[in-house]
Amino acid sequence: MIVTALSAILVGLGLVNLLSRKTLIGVLMGVHLLCLGATLLFVAVGLSNGMPLEGHAFAIMIALGGMGQLVAGYAAAIRNYYLRSEAGMHGLKELRQ
């Protein structure tokens, strides 16, 4: 019960952070908090149902996907800052060219 409440708090914080930030790093932190909340929920549900390995397997997949997303996002943010000396998200579409 406490773990699911903690998971809901993490998801809520991630959603608020995702919607309120204007920089790419802030948005990525929000997405990562959402991923951590979902990971914690999968592990808690797996442990409560008596099948600990299934929840952990999903948690590892979510964590690896979140890490890959963060690495790509941080690379885009650093490239955007290097090219334009700004940390906003409005210039990211021009990086494709």
Tab-separated table of C-alpha atoms in Angstrom:
chain	number	residue	atom	x	y	z
A	1	MET	CA	0.000	0.000	0.000
A	2	ILE	CA	2.782	2.441	0.895
A	3	VAL	CA	4.767	1.487	-2.191
A	4	THR	CA	1.819	2.113	-4.516
A	5	ALA	CA	1.209	5.487	-2.847
A	6	LEU	CA	4.876	6.354	-3.332
A	7	SER	CA	4.581	5.282	-6.952
A	8	ALA	CA	1.536	7.521	-7.424
A	9	ILE	CA	3.422	10.435	-5.855
A	10	LEU	CA	6.361	9.905	-8.230
A	11	VAL	CA	4.052	9.755	-11.243
A	12	GLY	CA	2.248	12.903	-10.082
A	13	LEU	CA	5.500	14.789	-9.559
A	14	GLY	CA	6.720	13.674	-12.967
A	15	LEU	CA	3.513	14.817	-14.627
A	16	VAL	CA	3.613	18.226	-12.939
A	17	ASN	CA	7.280	18.607	-13.861
A	18	LEU	CA	6.605	17.533	-17.436
A	19	LEU	CA	3.805	20.051	-17.909
A	20	SER	CA	5.390	23.001	-16.120
A	21	ARG	CA	8.967	23.054	-17.451
A	22	LYS	CA	10.044	24.898	-20.571
A	23	THR	CA	13.579	23.551	-20.946
A	24	LEU	CA	14.451	20.180	-22.397
A	25	ILE	CA	16.321	19.053	-19.280
A	26	GLY	CA	13.282	19.823	-17.107
A	27	VAL	CA	10.969	17.895	-19.407
A	28	LEU	CA	13.357	14.937	-19.436
A	29	MET	CA	13.475	14.944	-15.638
A	30	GLY	CA	9.672	14.783	-15.613
A	31	VAL	CA	9.635	11.867	-18.045
A	32	HIS	CA	12.224	10.068	-15.955
A	33	LEU	CA	10.129	10.540	-12.804
A	34	LEU	CA	7.156	9.068	-14.674
A	35	CYS	CA	9.279	6.065	-15.668
A	36	LEU	CA	10.505	5.579	-12.111
A	37	GLY	CA	6.947	5.655	-10.773
A	38	ALA	CA	5.828	3.063	-13.309
A	39	THR	CA	8.852	0.898	-12.523
A	40	LEU	CA	8.128	1.007	-8.816
A	41	LEU	CA	4.493	0.104	-9.463
A	42	PHE	CA	5.423	-2.919	-11.606
A	43	VAL	CA	7.769	-4.213	-8.910
A	44	ALA	CA	5.196	-3.668	-6.149
A	45	VAL	CA	2.429	-5.437	-8.067
A	46	GLY	CA	4.751	-8.307	-8.919
A	47	LEU	CA	5.762	-8.744	-5.282
A	48	SER	CA	2.198	-8.529	-3.972
A	49	ASN	CA	0.910	-11.199	-6.377
A	50	GLY	CA	3.590	-13.701	-5.441
A	51	MET	CA	5.296	-13.501	-8.832
A	52	PRO	CA	8.386	-11.443	-8.079
A	53	LEU	CA	10.241	-12.145	-11.317
A	54	GLU	CA	7.573	-10.796	-13.668
A	55	GLY	CA	7.400	-7.364	-12.056
A	56	HIS	CA	11.175	-7.111	-11.953
A	57	ALA	CA	11.503	-8.044	-15.629
A	58	PHE	CA	9.152	-5.220	-16.643
A	59	ALA	CA	10.984	-2.867	-14.298
A	60	ILE	CA	14.302	-3.615	-15.971
A	61	MET	CA	12.779	-3.037	-19.426
A	62	ILE	CA	11.254	0.279	-18.358
A	63	ALA	CA	14.489	1.411	-16.710
A	64	LEU	CA	16.543	0.581	-19.814
A	65	GLY	CA	14.087	2.395	-22.079
A	66	GLY	CA	14.148	5.413	-19.788
A	67	MET	CA	17.932	5.466	-19.756
A	68	GLY	CA	18.089	5.395	-23.548
A	69	GLN	CA	15.567	8.204	-23.759
A	70	LEU	CA	17.525	10.307	-21.289
A	71	VAL	CA	20.796	9.806	-23.128
A	72	ALA	CA	19.240	10.846	-26.452
A	73	GLY	CA	17.498	13.817	-24.874
A	74	TYR	CA	20.591	15.043	-23.072
A	75	ALA	CA	22.571	14.736	-26.308
A	76	ALA	CA	19.949	16.835	-28.125
A	77	ALA	CA	19.960	19.417	-25.316
A	78	ILE	CA	23.751	19.698	-25.320
A	79	ARG	CA	23.810	19.997	-29.113
A	80	ASN	CA	21.103	22.677	-29.011
A	81	TYR	CA	23.006	24.626	-26.370
A	82	TYR	CA	26.265	24.271	-28.301
A	83	LEU	CA	24.734	25.588	-31.523
A	84	ARG	CA	22.505	28.344	-30.127
A	85	SER	CA	23.624	28.990	-26.534
A	86	GLU	CA	20.075	28.497	-25.301
A	87	ALA	CA	18.381	25.769	-23.287
A	88	GLY	CA	14.828	26.124	-24.654
A	89	MET	CA	12.910	23.513	-26.628
A	90	HIS	CA	11.695	25.736	-29.472
A	91	GLY	CA	14.810	25.248	-31.629
A	92	LEU	CA	14.912	21.446	-31.617
A	93	LYS	CA	13.112	20.968	-34.955
A	94	GLU	CA	15.936	22.779	-36.726
A	95	LEU	CA	18.505	20.241	-35.489
A	96	ARG	CA	17.237	17.628	-37.975
A	97	GLN	CA	18.630	19.545	-40.932
